[in-house]
Short mmCIF file of C-alpha atoms and ligand atoms in Angstrom, two decimals:
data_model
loop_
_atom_site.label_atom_id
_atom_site.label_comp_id
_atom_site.label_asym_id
_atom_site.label_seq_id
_atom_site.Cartn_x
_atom_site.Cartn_y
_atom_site.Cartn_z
CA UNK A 429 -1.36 -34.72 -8.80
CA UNK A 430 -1.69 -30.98 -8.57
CA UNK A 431 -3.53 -29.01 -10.50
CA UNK A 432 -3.24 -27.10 -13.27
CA UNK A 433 -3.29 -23.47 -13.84
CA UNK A 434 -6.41 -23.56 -15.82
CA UNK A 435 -8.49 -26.20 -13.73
CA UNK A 436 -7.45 -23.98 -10.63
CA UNK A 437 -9.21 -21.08 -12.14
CA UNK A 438 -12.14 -23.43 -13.48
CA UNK A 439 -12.79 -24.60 -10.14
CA UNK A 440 -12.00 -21.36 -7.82
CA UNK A 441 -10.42 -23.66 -5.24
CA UNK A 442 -7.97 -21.38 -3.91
CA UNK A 443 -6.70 -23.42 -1.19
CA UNK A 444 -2.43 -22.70 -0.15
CA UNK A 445 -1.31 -25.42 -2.08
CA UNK A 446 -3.22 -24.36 -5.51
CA UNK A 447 -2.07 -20.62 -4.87
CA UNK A 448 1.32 -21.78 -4.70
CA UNK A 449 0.90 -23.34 -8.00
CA UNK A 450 -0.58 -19.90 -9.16
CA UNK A 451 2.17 -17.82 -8.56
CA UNK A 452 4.63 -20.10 -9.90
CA UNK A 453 2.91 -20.56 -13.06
CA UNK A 454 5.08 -19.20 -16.10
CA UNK A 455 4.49 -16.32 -18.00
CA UNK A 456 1.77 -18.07 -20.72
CA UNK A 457 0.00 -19.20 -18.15
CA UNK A 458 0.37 -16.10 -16.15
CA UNK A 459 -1.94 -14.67 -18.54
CA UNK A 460 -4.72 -16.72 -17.94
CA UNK A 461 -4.33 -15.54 -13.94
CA UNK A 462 -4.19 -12.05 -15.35
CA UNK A 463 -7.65 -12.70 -18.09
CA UNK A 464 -9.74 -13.60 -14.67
CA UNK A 465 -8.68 -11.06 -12.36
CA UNK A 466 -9.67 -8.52 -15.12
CA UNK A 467 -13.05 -10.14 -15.45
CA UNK A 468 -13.35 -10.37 -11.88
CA UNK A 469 -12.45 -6.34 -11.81
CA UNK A 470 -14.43 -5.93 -14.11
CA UNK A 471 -18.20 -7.38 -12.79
CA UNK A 472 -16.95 -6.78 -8.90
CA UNK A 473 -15.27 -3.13 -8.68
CA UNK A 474 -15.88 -1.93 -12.65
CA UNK A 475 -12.84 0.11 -14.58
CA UNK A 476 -13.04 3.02 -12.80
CA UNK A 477 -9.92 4.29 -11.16
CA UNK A 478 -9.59 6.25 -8.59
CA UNK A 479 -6.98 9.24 -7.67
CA UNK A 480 -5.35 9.53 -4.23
CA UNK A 481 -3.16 12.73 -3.65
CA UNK A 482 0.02 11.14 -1.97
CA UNK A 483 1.45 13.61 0.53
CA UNK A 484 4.79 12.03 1.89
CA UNK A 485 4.25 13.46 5.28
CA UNK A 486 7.57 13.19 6.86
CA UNK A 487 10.48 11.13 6.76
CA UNK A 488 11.17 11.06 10.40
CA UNK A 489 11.06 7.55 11.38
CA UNK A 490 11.61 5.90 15.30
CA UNK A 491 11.73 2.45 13.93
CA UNK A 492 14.08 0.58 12.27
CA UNK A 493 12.93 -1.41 9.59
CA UNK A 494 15.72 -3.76 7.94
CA UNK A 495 14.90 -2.80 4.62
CA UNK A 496 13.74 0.67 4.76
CA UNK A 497 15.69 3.75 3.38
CA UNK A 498 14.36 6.38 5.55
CA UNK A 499 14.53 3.65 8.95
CA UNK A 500 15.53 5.30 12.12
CA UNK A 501 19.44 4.43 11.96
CA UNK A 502 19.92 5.57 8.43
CA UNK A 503 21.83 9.12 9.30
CA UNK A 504 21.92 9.97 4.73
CA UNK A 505 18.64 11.39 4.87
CA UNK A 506 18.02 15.19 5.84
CA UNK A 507 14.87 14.68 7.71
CA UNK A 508 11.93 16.89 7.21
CA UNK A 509 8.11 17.37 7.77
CA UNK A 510 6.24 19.31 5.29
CA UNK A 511 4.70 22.50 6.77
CA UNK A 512 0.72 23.40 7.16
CA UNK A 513 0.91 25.38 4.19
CA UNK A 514 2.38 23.37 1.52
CA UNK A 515 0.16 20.50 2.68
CA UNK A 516 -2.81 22.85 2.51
CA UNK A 517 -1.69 23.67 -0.67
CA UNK A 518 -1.58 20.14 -2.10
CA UNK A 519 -5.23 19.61 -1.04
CA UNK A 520 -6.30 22.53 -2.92
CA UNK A 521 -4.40 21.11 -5.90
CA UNK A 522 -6.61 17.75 -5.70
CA UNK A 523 -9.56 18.99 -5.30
CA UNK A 524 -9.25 21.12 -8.24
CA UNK A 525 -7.84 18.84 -10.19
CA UNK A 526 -11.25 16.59 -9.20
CA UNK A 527 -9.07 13.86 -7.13
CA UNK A 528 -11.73 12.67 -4.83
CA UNK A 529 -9.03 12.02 -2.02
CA UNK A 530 -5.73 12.16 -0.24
CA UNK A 531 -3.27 10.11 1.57
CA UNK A 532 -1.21 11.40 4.14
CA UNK A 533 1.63 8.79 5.09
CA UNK A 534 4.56 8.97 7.22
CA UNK A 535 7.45 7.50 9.22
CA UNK A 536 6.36 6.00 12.59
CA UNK A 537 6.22 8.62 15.32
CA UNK A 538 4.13 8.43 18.57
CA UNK A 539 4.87 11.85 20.39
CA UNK A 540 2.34 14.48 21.14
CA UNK A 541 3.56 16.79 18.95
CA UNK A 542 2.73 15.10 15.60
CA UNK A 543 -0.39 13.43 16.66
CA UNK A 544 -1.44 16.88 17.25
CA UNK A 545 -0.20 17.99 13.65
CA UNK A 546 -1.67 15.26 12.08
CA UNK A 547 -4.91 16.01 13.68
CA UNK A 548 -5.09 19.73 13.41
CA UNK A 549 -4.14 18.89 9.50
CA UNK A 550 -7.21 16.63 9.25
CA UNK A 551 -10.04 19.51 10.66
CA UNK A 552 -8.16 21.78 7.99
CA UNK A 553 -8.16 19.58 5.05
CA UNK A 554 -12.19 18.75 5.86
CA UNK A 555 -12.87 22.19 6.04
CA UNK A 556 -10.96 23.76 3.23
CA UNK A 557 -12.57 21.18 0.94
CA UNK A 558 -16.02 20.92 2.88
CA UNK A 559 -15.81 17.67 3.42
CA UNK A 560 -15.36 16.74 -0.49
CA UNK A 561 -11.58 15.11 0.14
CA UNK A 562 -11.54 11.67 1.69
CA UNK A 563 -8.74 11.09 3.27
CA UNK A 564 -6.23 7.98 3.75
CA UNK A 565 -3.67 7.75 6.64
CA UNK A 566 -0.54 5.71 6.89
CA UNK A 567 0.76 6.81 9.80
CA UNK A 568 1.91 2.98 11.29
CA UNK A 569 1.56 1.58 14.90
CA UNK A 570 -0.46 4.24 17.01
CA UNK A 571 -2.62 3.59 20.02
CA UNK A 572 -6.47 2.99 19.92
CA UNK A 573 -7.29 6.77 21.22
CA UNK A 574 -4.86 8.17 18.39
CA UNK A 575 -6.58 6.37 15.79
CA UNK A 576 -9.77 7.40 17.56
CA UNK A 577 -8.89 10.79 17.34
CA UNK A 578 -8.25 10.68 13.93
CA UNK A 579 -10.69 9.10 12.83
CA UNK A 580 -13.05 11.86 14.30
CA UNK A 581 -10.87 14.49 12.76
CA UNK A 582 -11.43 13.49 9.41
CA UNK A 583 -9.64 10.26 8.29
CA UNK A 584 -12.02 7.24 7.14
CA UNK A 585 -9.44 5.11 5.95
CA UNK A 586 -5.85 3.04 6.99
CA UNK A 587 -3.13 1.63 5.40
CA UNK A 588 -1.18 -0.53 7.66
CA UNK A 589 0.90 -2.76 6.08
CA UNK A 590 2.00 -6.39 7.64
CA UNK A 591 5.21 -6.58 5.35
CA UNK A 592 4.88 -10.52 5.48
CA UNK A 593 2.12 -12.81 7.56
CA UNK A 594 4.96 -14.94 8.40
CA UNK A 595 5.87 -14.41 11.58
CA UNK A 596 9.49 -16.16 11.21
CA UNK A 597 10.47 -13.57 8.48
CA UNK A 598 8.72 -10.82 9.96
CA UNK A 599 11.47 -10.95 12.75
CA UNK A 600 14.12 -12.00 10.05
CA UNK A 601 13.60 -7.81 8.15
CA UNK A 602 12.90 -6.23 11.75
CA UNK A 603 14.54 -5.49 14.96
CA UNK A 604 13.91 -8.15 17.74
CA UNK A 605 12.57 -5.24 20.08
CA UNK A 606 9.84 -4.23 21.63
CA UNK A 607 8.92 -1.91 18.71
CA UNK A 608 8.86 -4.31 16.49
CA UNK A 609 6.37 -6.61 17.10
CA UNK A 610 4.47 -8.79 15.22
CA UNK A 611 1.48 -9.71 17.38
CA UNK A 612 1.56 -5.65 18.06
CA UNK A 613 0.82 -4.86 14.52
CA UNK A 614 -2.25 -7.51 14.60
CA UNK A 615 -3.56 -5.68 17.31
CA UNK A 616 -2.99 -2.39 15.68
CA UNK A 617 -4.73 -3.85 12.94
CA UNK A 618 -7.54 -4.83 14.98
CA UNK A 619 -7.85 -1.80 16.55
CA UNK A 620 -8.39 0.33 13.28
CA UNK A 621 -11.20 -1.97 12.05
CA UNK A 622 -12.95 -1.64 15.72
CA UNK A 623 -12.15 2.46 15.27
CA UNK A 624 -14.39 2.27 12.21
CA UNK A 625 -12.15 2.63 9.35
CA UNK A 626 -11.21 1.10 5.63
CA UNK A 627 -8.89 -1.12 6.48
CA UNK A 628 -5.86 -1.30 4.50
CA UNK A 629 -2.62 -4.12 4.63
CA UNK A 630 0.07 -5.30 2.39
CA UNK A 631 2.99 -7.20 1.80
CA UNK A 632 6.31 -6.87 0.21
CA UNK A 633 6.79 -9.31 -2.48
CA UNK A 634 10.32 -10.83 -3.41
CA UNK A 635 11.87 -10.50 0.13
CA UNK A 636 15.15 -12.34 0.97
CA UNK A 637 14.24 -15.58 2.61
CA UNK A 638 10.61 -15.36 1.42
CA UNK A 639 8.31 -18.21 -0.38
CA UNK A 640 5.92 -18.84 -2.74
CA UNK A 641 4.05 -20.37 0.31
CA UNK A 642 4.41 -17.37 2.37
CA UNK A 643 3.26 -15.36 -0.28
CA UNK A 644 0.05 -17.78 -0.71
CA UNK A 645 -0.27 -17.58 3.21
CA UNK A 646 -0.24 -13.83 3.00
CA UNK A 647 -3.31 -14.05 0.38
CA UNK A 648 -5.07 -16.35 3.07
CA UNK A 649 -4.35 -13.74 5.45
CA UNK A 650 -6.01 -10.83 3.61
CA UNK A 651 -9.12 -12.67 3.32
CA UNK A 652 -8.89 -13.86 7.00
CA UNK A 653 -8.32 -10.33 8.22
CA UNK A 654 -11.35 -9.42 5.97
CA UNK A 655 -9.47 -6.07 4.78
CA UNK A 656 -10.93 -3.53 2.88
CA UNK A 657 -7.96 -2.27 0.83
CA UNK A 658 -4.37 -3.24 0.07
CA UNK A 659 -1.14 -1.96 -1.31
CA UNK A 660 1.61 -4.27 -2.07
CA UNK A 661 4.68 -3.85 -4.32
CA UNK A 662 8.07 -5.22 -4.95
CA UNK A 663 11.06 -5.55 -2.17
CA UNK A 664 13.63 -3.28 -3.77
CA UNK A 665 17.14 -3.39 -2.24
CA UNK A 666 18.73 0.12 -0.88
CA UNK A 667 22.71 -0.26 -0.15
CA UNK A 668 22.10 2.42 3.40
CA UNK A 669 19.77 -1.09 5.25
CA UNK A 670 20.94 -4.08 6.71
CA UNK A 671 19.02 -6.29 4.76
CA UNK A 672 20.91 -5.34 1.48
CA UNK A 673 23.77 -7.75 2.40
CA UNK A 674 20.87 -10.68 1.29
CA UNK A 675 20.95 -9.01 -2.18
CA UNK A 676 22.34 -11.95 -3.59
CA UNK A 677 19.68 -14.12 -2.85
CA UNK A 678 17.32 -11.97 -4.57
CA UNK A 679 15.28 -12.99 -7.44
CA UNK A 680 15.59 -10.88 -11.31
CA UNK A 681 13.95 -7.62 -10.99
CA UNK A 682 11.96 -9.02 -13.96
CA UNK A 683 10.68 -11.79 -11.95
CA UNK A 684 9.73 -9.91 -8.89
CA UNK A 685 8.00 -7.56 -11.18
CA UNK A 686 5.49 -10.54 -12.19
CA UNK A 687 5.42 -12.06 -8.92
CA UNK A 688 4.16 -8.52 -7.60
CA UNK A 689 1.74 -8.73 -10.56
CA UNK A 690 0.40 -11.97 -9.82
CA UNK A 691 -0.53 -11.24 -5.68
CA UNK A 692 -2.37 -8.58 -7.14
CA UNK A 693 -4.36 -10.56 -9.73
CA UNK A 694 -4.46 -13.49 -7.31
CA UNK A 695 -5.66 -10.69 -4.17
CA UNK A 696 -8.14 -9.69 -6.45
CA UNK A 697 -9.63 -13.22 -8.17
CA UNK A 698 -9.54 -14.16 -4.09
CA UNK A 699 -11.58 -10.89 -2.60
CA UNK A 700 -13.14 -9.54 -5.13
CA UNK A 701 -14.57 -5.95 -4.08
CA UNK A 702 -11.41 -4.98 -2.40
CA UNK A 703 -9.24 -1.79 -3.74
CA UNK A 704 -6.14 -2.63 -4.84
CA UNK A 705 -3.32 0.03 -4.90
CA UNK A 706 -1.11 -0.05 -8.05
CA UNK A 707 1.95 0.75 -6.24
CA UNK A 708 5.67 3.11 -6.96
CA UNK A 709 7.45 0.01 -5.78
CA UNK A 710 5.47 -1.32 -9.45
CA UNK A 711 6.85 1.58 -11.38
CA UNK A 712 10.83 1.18 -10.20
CA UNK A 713 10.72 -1.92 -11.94
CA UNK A 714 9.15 -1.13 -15.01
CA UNK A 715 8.22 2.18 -16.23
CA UNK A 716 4.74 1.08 -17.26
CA UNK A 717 4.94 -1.00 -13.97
CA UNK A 718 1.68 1.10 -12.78
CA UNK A 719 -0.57 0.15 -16.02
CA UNK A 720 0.38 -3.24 -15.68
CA UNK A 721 -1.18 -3.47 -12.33
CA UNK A 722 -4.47 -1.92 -13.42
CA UNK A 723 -4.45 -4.29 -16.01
CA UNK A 724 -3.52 -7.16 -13.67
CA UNK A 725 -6.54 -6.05 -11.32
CA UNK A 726 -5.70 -2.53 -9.24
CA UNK A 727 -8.15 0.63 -9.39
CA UNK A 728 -6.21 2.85 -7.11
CA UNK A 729 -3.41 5.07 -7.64
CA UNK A 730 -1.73 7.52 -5.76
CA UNK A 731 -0.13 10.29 -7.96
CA UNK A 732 2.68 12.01 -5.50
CA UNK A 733 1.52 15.87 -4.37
CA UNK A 734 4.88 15.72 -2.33
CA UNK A 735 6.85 19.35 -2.84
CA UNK A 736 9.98 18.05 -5.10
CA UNK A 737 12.27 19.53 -2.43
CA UNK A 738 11.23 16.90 -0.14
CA UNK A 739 11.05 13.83 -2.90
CA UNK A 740 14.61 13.35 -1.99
CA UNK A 741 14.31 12.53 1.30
CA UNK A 742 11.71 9.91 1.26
CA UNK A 743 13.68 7.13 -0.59
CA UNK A 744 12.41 4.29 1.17
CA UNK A 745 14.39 2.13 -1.83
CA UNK A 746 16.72 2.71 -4.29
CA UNK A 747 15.79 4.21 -7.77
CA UNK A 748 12.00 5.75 -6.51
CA UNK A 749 10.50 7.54 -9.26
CA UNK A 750 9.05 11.21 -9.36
CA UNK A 751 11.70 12.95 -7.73
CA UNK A 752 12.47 15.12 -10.09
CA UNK A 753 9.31 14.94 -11.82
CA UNK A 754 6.33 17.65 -11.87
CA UNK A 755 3.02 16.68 -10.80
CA UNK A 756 1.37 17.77 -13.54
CA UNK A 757 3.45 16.29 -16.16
CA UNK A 758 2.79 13.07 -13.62
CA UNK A 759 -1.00 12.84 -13.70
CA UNK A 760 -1.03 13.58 -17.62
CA UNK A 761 0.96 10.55 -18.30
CA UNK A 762 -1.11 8.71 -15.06
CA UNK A 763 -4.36 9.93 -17.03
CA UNK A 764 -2.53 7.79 -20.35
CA UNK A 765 -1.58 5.28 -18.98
CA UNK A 766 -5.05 4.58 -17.15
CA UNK A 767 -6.65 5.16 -20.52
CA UNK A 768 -3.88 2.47 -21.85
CA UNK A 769 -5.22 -0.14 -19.36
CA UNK A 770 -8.85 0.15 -20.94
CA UNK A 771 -9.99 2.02 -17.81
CA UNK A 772 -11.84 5.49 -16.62
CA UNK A 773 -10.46 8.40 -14.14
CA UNK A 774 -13.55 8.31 -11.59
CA UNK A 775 -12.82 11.85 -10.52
CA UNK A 776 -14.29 13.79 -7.87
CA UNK A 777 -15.67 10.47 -6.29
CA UNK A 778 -14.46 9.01 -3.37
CA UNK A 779 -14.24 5.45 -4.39
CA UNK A 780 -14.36 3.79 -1.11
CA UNK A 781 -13.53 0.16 -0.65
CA UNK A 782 -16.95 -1.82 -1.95
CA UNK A 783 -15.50 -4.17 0.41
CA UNK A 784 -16.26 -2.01 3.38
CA UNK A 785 -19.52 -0.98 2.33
CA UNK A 786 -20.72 -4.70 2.07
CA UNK A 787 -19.52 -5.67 5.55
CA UNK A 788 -21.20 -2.55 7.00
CA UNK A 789 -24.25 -3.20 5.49
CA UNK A 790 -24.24 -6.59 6.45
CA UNK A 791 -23.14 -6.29 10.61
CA UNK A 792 -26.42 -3.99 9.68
CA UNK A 793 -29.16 -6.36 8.41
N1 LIG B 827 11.24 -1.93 -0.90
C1 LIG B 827 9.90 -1.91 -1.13
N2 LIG B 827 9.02 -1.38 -0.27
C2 LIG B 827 9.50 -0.81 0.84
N3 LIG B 827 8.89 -0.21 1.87
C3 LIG B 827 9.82 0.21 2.74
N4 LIG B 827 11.04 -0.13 2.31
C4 LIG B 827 10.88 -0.77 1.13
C5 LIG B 827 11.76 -1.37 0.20
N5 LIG B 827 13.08 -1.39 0.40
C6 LIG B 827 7.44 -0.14 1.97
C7 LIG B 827 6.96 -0.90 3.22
C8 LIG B 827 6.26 0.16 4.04
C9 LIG B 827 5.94 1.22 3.02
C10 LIG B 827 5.80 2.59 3.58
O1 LIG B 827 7.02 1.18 2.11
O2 LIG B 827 6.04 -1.90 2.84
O3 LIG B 827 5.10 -0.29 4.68
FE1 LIG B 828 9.78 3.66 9.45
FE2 LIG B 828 7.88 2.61 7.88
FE3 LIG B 828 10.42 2.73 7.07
FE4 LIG B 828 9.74 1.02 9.01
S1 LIG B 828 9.03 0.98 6.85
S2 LIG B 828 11.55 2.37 9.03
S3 LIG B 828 8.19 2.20 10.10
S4 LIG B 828 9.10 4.45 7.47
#
């Protein structure tokens, strides 16, 4: 007999089989998932949130992700690259608004040309801010001495993504080409964690074809990969990618919405000290999408220092939010909402992984 919700929690046996049972508990029970995560938030990471600038880099993709609005093959997008300047300028904007770090993140690009950008962005942003901005890249698959060089320019932290852990439907929303590799992005993976940084992953929850046991294998995976940080959101269908044929098979937005909800609770009841992104992808479903995630266990969000002209351009799915929206008006209803969720702003800090910090100091002592 499996268990119930309630003697799963009791018990903290999250094996596959009672995480499966977890995320397809119903909404009553949901809230018993949702009670402990808070608690857990609560004693492991406290209610402070923290601010990320979000600087959508560039839209200028070489792969070609099934799913993704801005993927390489999609010719509806004008492409663009935000200049020195403007990036500059959004730096300046978070530090005096007390935001204790960015994120710069990108489409995929290997050349010379924007690894050197990247770089010579990094030694500015350091400098203009003297070192107060900590700063997040998602920048995708990029070799060891990129990341290395990175790193020493400025960046401490790295979301990369895994989309799913399940190899099978990894290939099923990707290209079957050497780009798109799945044992590739486990390296890459690997490779950031031996650079030195906060490692970051994530999944896309509600994908066509996918399980609640891939789903409960992904949350195995987080904890076997030991990561430091995650971001995950909804799968939302855009009509320009090949996977939007599979729309059909699609659960409710509603649904996916609380699915989404529950990895995070579930990531967080699971690793405990980890940051958890509450993600856009949260928001295009519901408007308070965002708050529900704090209050389902996330302290991180990423209000969007993009310039407007370029919001346009980086629809990775249909419906994004923010593009016509002004920052300021953003972080004042980001700053409600928080306050909404029972939580704090903890501006001007940091607010690094506790994860990290643990595993440092114990490959220390
Ligand atoms: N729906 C939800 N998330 C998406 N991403 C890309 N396309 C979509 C989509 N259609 C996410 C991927 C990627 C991140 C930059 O955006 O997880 O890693
Ligand atoms: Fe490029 Fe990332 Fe979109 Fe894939 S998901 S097409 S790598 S921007």
């Amino acid at each position: 007999m499996p268990l119930k919700v309630s003697e799963i929690l009791e018990s903290e046996l999250y094996t596959k089989e009672n995480l499966v049972t977890l995320l397809n508990a119903s909404l009553e029970d949901s809230e018993l998932i949702f009670a402990k995560a808070a608690e857990i938030k609560e004693k492991f990471v406290g209610s402070k949130v923290f601010f990320r600038g979000l600087i959508e880099l560039s839209n200028i993709c070489s792969k070609n992700c099934y799913y993704c609005g801005i993927r390489r093959g999609n010719k509806s997008p004008v492409r663009y690259i935000v200049s020195e300047p403007e990036v500059l300028e959004a730096a300046h904007y978070a530090l005096d608004n007390g935001f204790g770090s960015m994120v710069m993140q990108s489409g995929e690009r290997i050349d010379k040309r924007f690894i050197g950008y990247v770089e010579a962005l990094l030694k500015k942003i350091k400098i203009l801010s003297g070192g107060r901005l900590g700063i997040t890249l998602s920048m995708g698959e990029q070799t060891e001495e990129t990341y290395r060089r990175w790193f020493e320019a400025g960046a401490h932290r790295y979301l990369l993504r895994i989309e799913t852990s399940n190899r099978e439907l990894y290939y099923k929303i990707h290209p079957q080409d050497a780009r798109h590799n799945y044992d590739q992005r486990l390296e890459a993976l690997a490779l950031l964690r031996k650079v030195g940084y906060n490692v970051g992953s994530g999944v896309m929850i509600g994908l066509p074809f996918q399980t609640s046991e891939d789903l409960a294998e992904d949350l195995l995976f987080f904890k076997e990969q030991d990561i430091d940080m995650a971001g995950m959101g909804p799968y939302i269908e855009h009509a320009d990618t090949p996977l939007f044929k599979f729309r059909d098979l699609l659960i409710p937005k509603e649904e996916r919405l609380l699915l989404s909800l529950k990895m995070v609770a579930l990531l967080r009841i699971t690793m405990k000290d980890v940051n958890i992104a509450a993600t856009t992808a949260m928001q295009t479903l519901a408007k308070d999408g965002r708050e529900k995630a704090l209050r389902a266990g996330a302290n991180i969000i990423m209000p969007n220092l993009t310039p407007l002209k370029y919001r346009e351009g980086y629809l990775l799915y249909e419906n994004k939010p923010g593009t016509n929206e002004q920052v300021e008006d953003s972080i004042r209803n980001l700053e409600n909402q928080i306050h909404a969720a029972g939580c704090l702003v903890g501006y001007g800090e940091w607010g690094d992984s506790k994860h990290f910090a643990k595993r440092k100091y114990d490959s220390k002592v």
